[in-house]
Short mmCIF file of C-alpha atoms in Angstrom, two decimals:
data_model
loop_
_atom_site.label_atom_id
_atom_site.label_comp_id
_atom_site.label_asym_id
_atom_site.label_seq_id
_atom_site.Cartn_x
_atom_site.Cartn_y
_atom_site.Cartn_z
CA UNK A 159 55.36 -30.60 -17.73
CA UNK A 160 58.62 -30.70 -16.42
CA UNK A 161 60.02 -33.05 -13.63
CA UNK A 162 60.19 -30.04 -11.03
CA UNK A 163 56.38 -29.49 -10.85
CA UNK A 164 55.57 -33.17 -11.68
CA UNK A 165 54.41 -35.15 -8.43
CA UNK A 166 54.33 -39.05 -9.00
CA UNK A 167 50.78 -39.92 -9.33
CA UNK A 168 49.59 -37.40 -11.82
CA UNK A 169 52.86 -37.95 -14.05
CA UNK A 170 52.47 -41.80 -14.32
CA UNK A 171 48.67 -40.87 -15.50
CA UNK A 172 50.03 -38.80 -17.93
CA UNK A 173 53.43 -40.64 -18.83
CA UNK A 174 53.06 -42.62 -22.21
CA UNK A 175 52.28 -45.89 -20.62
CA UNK A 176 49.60 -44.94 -19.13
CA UNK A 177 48.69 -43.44 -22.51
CA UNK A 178 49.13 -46.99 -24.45
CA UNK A 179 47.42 -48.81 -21.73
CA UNK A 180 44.46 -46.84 -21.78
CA UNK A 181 44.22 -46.96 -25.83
CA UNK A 182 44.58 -51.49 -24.85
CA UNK A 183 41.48 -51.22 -22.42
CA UNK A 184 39.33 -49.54 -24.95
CA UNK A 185 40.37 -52.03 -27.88
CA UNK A 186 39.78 -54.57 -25.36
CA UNK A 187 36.57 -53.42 -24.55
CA UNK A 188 35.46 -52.98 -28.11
CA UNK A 189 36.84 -56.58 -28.71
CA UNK A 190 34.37 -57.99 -26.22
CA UNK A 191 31.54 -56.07 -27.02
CA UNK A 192 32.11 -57.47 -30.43
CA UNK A 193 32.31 -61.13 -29.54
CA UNK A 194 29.02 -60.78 -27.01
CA UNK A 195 27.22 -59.53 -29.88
CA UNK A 196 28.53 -62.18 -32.60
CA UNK A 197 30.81 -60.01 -34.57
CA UNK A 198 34.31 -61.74 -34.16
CA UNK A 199 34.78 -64.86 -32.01
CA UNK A 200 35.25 -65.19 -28.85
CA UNK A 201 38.03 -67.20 -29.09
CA UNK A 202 39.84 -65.12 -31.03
CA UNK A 203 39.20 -62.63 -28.26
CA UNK A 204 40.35 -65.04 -25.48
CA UNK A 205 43.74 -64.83 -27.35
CA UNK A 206 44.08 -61.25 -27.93
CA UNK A 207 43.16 -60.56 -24.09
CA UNK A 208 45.99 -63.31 -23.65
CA UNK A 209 48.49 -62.22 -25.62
CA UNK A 210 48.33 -58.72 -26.07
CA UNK A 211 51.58 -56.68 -25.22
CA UNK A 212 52.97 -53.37 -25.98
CA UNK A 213 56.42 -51.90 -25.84
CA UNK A 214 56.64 -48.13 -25.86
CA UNK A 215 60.04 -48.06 -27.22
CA UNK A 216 58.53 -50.38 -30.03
CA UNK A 217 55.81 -47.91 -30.93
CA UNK A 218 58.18 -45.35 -31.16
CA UNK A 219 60.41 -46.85 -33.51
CA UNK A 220 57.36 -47.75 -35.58
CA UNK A 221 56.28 -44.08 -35.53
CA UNK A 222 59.20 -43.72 -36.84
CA UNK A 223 58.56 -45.37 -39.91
CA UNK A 224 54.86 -44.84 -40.31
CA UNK A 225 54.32 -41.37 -39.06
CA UNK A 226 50.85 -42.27 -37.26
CA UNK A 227 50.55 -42.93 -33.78
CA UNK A 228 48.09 -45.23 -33.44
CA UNK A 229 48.93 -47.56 -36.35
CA UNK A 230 52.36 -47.86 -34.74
CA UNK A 231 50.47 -48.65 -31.37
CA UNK A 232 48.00 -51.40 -33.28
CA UNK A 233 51.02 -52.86 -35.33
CA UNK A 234 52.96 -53.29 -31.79
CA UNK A 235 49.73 -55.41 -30.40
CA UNK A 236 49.99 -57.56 -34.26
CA UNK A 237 53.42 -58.50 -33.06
CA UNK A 238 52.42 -60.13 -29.91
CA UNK A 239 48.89 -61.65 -30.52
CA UNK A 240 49.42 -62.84 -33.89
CA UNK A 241 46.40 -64.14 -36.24
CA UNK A 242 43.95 -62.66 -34.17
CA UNK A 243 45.41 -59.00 -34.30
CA UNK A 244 43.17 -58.93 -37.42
CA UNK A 245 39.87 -58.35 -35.31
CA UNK A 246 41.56 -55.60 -32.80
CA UNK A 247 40.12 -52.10 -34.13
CA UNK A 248 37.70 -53.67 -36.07
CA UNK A 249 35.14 -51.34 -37.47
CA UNK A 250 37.18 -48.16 -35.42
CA UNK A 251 38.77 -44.92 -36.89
CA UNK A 252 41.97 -43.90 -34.69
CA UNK A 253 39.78 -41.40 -32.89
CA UNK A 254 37.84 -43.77 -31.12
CA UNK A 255 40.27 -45.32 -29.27
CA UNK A 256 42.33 -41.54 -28.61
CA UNK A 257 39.14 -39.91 -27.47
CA UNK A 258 37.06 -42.43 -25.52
CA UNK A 259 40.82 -43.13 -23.84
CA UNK A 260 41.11 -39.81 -23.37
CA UNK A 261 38.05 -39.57 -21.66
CA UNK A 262 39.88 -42.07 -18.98
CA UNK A 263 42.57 -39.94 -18.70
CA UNK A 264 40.75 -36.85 -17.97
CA UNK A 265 38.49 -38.32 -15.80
CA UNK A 266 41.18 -40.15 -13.80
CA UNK A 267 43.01 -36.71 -13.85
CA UNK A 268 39.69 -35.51 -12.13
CA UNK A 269 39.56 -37.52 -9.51
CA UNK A 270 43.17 -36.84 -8.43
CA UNK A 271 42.67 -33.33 -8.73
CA UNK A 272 39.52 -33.79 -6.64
CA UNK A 273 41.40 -35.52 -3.98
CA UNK A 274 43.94 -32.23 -3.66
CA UNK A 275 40.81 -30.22 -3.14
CA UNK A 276 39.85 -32.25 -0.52
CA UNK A 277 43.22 -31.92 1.27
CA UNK A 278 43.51 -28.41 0.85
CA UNK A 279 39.53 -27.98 2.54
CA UNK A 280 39.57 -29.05 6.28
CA UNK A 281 43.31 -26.91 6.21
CA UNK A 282 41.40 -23.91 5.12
CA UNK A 283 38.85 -24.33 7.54
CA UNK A 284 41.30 -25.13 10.31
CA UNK A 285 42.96 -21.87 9.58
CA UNK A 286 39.81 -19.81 9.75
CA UNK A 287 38.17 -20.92 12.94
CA UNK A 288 42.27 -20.97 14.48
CA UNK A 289 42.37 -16.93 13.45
CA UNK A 290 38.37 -16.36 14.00
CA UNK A 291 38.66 -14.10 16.63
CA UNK A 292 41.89 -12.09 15.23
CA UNK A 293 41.90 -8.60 13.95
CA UNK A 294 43.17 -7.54 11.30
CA UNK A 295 43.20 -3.99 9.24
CA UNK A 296 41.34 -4.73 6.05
CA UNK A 297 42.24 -3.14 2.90
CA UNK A 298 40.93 -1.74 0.00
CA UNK A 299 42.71 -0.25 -3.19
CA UNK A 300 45.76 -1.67 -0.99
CA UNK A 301 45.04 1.35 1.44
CA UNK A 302 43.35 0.71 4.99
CA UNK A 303 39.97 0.55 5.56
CA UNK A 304 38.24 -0.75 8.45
CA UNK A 305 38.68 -3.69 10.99
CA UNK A 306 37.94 -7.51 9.96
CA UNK A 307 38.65 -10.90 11.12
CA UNK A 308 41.95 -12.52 10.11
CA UNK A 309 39.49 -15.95 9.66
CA UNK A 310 37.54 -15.01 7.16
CA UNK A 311 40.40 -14.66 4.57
CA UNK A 312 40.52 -18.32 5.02
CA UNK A 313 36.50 -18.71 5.42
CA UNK A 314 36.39 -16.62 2.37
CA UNK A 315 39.22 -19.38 0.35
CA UNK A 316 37.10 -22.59 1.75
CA UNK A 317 34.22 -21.20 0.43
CA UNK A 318 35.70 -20.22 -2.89
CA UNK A 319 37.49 -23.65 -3.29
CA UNK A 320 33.98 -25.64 -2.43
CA UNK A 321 32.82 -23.78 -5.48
CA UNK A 322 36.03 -24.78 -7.22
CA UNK A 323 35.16 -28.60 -6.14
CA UNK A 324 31.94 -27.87 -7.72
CA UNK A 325 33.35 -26.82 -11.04
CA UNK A 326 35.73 -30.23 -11.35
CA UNK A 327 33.04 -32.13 -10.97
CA UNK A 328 30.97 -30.82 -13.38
CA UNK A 329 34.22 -30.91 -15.60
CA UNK A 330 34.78 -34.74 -14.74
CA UNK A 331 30.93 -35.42 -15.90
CA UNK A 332 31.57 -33.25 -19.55
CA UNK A 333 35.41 -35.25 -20.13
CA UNK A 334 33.39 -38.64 -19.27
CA UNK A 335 32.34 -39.59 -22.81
CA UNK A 336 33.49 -41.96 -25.04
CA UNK A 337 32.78 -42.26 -28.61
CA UNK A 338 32.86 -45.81 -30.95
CA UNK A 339 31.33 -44.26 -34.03
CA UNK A 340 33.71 -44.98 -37.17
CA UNK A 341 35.43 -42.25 -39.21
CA UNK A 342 32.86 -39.35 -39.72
CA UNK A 343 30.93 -40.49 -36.32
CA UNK A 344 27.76 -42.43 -38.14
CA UNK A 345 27.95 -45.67 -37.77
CA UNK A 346 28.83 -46.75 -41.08
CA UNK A 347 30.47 -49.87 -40.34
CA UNK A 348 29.51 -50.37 -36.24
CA UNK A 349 26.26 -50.69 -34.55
CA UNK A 350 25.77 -47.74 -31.99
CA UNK A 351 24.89 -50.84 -29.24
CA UNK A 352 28.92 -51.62 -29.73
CA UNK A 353 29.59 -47.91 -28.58
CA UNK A 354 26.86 -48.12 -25.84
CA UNK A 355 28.13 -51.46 -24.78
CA UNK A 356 32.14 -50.30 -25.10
CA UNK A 357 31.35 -47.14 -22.71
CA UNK A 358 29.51 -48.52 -20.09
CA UNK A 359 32.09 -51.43 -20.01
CA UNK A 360 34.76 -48.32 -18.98
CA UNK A 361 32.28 -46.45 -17.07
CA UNK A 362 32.10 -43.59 -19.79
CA UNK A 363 28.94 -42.08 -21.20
CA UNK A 364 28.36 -42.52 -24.98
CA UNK A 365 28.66 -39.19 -26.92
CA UNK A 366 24.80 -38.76 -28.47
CA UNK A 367 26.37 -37.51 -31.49
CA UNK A 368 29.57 -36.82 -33.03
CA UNK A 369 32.02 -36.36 -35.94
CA UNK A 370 34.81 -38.30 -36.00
CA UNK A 371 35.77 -36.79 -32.92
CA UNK A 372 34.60 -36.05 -29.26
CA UNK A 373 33.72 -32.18 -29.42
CA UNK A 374 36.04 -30.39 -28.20
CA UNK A 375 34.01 -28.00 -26.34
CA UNK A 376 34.07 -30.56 -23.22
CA UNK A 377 38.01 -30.38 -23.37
CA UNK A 378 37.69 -26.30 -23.17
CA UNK A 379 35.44 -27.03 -20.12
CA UNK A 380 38.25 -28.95 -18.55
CA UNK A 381 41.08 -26.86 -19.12
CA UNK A 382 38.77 -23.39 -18.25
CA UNK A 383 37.82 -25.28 -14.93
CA UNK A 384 41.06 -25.85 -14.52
CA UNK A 385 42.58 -21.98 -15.05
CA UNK A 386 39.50 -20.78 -12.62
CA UNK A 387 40.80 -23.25 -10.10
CA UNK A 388 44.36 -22.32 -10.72
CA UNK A 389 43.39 -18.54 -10.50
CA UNK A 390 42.07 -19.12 -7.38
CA UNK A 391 45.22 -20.28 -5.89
CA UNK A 392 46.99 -17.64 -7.49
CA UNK A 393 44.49 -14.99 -5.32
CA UNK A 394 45.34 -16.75 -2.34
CA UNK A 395 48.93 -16.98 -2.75
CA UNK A 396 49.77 -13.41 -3.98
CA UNK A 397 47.66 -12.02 -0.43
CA UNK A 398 50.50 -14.27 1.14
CA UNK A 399 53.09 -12.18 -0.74
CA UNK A 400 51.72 -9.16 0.69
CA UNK A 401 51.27 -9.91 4.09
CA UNK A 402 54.59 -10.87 3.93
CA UNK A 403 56.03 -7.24 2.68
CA UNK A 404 58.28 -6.21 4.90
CA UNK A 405 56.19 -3.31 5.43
CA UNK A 406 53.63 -5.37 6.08
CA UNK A 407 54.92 -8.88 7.35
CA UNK A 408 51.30 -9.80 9.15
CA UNK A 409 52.12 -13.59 8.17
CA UNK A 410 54.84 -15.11 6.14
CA UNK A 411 55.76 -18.63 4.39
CA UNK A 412 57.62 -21.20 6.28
CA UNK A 413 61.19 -20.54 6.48
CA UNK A 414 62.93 -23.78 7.03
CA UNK A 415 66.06 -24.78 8.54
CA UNK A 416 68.71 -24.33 5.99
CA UNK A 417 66.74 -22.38 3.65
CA UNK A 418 68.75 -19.59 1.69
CA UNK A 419 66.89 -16.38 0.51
CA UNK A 420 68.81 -15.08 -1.85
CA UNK A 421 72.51 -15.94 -3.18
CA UNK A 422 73.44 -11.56 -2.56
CA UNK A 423 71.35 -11.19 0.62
CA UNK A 424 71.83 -13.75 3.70
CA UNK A 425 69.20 -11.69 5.43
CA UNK A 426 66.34 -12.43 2.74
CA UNK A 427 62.98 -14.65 3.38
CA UNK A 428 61.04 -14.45 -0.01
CA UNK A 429 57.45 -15.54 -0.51
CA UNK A 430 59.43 -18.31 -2.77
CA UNK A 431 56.30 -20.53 -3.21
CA UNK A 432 53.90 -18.11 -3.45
CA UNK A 433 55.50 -16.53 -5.92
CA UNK A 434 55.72 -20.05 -8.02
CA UNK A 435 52.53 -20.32 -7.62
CA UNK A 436 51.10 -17.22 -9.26
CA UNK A 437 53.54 -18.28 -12.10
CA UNK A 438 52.28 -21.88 -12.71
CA UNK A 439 48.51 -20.03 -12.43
CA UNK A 440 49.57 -17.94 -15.84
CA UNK A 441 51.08 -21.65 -17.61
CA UNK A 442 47.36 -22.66 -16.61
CA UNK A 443 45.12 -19.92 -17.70
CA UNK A 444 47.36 -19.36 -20.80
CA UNK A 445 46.41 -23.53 -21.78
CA UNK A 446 42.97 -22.95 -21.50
CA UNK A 447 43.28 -20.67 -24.32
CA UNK A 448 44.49 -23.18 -26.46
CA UNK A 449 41.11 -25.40 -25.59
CA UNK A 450 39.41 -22.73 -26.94
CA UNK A 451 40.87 -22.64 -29.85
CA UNK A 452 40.34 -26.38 -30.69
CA UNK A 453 36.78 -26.09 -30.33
CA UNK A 454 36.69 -24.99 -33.95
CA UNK A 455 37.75 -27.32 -36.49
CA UNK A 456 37.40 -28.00 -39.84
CA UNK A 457 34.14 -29.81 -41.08
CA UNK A 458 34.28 -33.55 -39.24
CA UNK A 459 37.69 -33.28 -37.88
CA UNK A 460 41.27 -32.08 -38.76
CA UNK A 461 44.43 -32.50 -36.52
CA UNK A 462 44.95 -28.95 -35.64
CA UNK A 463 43.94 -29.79 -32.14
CA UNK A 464 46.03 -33.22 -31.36
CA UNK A 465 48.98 -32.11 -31.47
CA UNK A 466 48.34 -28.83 -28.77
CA UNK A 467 46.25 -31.28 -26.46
CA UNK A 468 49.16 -33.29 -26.49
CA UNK A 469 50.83 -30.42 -24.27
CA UNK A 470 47.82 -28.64 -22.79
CA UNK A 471 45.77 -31.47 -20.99
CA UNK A 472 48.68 -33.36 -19.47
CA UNK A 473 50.74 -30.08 -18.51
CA UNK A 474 47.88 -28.08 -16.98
CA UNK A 475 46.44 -31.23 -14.85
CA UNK A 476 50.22 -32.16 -13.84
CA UNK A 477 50.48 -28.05 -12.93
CA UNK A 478 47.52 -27.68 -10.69
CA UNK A 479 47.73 -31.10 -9.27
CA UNK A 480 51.16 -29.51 -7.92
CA UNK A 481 49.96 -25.98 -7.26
CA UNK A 482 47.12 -27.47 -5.10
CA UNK A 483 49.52 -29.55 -3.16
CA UNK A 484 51.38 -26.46 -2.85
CA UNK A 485 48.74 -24.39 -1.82
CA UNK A 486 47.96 -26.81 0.96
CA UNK A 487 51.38 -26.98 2.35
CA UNK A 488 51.68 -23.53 2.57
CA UNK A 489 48.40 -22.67 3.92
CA UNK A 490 49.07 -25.53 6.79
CA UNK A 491 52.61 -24.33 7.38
CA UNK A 492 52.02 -20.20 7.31
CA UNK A 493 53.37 -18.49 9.94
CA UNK A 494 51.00 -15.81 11.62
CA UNK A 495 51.94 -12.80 13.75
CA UNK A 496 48.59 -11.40 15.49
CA UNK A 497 50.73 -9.04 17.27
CA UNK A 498 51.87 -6.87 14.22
CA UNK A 499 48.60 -7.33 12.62
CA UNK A 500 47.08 -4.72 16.03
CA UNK A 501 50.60 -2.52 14.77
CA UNK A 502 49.14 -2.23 11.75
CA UNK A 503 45.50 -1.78 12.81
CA UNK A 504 46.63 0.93 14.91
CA UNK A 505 48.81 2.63 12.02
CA UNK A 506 46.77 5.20 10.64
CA UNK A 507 46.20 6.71 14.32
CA UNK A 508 42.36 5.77 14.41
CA UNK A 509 41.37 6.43 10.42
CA UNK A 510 39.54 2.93 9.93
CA UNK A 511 36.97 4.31 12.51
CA UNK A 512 35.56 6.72 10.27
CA UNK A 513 33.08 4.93 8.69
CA UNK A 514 31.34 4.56 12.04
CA UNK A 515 32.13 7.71 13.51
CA UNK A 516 30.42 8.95 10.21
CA UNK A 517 27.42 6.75 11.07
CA UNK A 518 26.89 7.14 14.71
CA UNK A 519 26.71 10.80 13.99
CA UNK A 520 23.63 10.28 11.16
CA UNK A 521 21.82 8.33 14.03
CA UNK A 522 22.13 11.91 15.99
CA UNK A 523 20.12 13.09 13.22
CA UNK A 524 22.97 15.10 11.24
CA UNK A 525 22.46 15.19 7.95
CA UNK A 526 25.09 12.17 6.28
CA UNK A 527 26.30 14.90 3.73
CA UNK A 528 27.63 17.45 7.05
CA UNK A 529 29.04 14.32 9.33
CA UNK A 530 30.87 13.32 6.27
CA UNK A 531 32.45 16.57 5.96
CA UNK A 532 33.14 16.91 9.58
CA UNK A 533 34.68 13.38 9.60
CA UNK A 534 36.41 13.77 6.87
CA UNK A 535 37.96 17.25 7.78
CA UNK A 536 39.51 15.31 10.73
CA UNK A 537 40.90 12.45 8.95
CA UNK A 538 42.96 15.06 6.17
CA UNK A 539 44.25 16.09 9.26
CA UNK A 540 45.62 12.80 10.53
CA UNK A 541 47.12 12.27 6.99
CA UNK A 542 48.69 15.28 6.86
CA UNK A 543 49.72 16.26 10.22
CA UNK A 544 50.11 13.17 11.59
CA UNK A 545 47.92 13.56 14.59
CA UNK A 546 45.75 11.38 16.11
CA UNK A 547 42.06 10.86 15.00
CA UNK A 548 40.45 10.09 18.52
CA UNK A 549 41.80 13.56 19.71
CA UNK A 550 40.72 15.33 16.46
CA UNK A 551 36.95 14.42 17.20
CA UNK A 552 36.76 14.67 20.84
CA UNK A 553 37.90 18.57 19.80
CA UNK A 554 35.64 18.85 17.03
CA UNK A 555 32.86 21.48 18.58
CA UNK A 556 31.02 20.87 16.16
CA UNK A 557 31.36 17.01 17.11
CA UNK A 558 31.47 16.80 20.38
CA UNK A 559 28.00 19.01 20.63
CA UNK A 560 26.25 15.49 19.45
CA UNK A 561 28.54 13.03 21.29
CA UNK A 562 29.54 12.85 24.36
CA UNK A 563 33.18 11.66 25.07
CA UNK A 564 32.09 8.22 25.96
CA UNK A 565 29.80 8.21 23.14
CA UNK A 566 33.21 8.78 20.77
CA UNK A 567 35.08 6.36 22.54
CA UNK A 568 32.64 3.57 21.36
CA UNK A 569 32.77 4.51 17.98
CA UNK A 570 36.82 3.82 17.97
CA UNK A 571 35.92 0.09 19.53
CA UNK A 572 36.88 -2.90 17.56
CA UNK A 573 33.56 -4.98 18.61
CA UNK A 574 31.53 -3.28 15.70
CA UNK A 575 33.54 -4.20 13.63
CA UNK A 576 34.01 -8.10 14.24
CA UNK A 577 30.40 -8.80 16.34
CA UNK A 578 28.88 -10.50 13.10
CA UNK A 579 32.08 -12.38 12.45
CA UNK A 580 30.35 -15.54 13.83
CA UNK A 581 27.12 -15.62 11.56
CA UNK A 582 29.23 -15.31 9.04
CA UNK A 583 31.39 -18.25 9.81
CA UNK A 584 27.70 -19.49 10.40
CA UNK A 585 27.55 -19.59 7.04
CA UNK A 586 30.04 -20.98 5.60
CA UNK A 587 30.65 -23.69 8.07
CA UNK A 588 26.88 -24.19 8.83
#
């Protein structure tokens, strides 16, 4: 990912490192599970937990020369320890130190992730019980429909991101697996107590069976969670881009001091963020693709995948890492004008009370199929003439011969509307 949308704690996870140093713990790890169960000595283990070093610079230039990763990366480690580099990656295919360190990664990647979530929570909640109370025209097919709560857009995002939580952690438990099984993943030349031993060690689980490889169904998990949770910041991003249409303009992004809109157009506020936002979300969703397409590979293993998860698992987690801190700042930070919400409300001169004029006049004991077409002849009216709704009914004789004038002037009341608001928030809050 590039440096823009990198923040620092996900990119030094991801940065190459990181990378080598996990690939060290798990030889490490093997290398003591193999001198606690008599396989190489400890002493010899003593010295390559002493002397083991790695230079990324040096692995590159090795690379160079021997066009395989890891060999580069275990040739490094010779240089430093010396005799004893002969019992590092004993019994192991190069898989067994990517994947099980790889399962590190991914899990560490989790937890940060995790930790985004939980900053991006409490502001959703603060946001729905602060607008709880607020009206707010609510919309369907982008046209107006009836009267809501400005709160439970937010209620509605804290709920959907507790199931997002949910869905990381069930990713974190599928990356968390290690395997230390040799080339074709049976044990030919290891004990499976070695890859037992090695995974608890680094607080993996052992894979019950694999090929050379971890299956690569468990990455697709990942990087699916990930473009569900990256979709759902994408839904609550591009509602900030509308409400801040200027047509619209209910609530808007924070427009700082010394902010430019546009380089044409001094007068412009854009929904800048937002916008980035539901960009990154198509980077993610597009990635998890390419998990898919790993799952399948030929016989025991081929290297089809490596080389796309190379990109994929380090750009989407650095990607939504940022678009969750995004989310969070602009969620916190989004300003809110109640005021031209009731100017919008009020737009379509009384339509969004239809629905209970319609219902209200059922309860009179008109048949629903009539009161719809007396409620609806009204509101073509409104639409196309411009008058107001209210007045249209109280005219109506045919109307007004089953409610009284008072009797209409409750159905236009907003307290229908928002009176279950609070079992609803009930819900969701407990």
């Amino acid at each position: 990912m590039i440096e823009r949308y990198t923040l620092p704690e996900m990119g030094a996870l991801w940065s190459e490192k990181t990378r080598f140093q996990k690939w060290l713990d798990v030889e490490l790890a093997v290398c003591e599970v193999h001198a606690e169960m008599g396989t190489i000595p400890r002493a010899a283990v003593a010295e390559i937990k002493a002397r083991a070093r790695f230079s990324v610079a040096r692995i590159n230039e090795i690379e160079k020369t021997t066009n395989h990763d890891v060999i580069a990366f275990t040739t490094n480690l010779a240089e430093s320890i010396g005799d004893a580099a002969r019992f590092v990656h004993y019994g192991l295919t190069s898989s067994d130190i990517v994947d099980t360190a790889n399962a590190l990664l991914l899990r560490d990647a989790c937890d940060l992730l995790l930790a985004k979530v939980d900053a991006l929570l409490p502001v959703l909640k603060r946001r729905a019980l602060e607008f709880k109370g607020t009206p707010q025209v609510g919309r369907t097919h982008g046209i107006h429909a009836e009267p809501t709560s400005f709160g439970l857009t937010f209620a509605l995002w804290y709920d959907e991101m507790r199931r997002d939580r949910e869905r990381l952690l069930r990713a974190r438990e599928a990356v968390a697996v290690g395997k230390i099984s040799g080339a074709v993943g049976a044990f030919a030349l290891l004990d499976p107590a070695v890859e037992e031993k090695v995974c608890a060690r680094l607080g993996l689980k052992p894979a019950p069976v694999s090929t050379q490889i971890i299956q690569r169904d468990s990455y697709a998990e990942y990087l699916s969670t990930l473009a569900i949770v990256a979709s759902s910041l994408e839904k609550f991003a591009l509602q900030v881009r509308h409400w801040q249409r200027t047509e619209v303009r209910e609530a808007q992004e924070r427009f700082s001091k010394g902010q430019k809109g546009s380089s044409a157009m001094p007068h412009k506020r854009n929904p800048i963020i937002s916008e980035r936002i539901c960009g990154m979300a198509r980077v993610v969703r597009a990635n998890s693709v390419v998990g898919l397409e790993n799952v399948a590979l030929w016989h025991e293993r081929d290297i089809s995948h490596s080389s796309a998860e190379r990109v994929v698992l380090p750009d989407s987690s650095i990607a939504l890492d940022y678009m969750l801190h995004k989310t969070t700042s602009l969620i916190d930070g989004l300003v809110v004008y109640p005021e031209r919400m009731l100017e919008n409300l009020n737009a379509t001169r009384g339509l969004i009370f239809s629905g209970q004029l319609l219902l209200v006049l059922t309860q009179k004991g008109v048949a629903r199929e009539t009161a719809y077409e007396w409620a609806q002849r009204n509101a073509m009216k409104v639409w196309d003439e411009e008058k107001d709704f209210q007045t249209l009914v109280k005219a109506d004789p045919d109307i007004s011969a089953h409610l009284s004038r008072e009797e209409i002037e409750r159905v236009f009341s907003l307290d229908t509307y928002l009176r279950n608001v609070g079992a609803i928030f009930d819900r969701v809050f407990g």
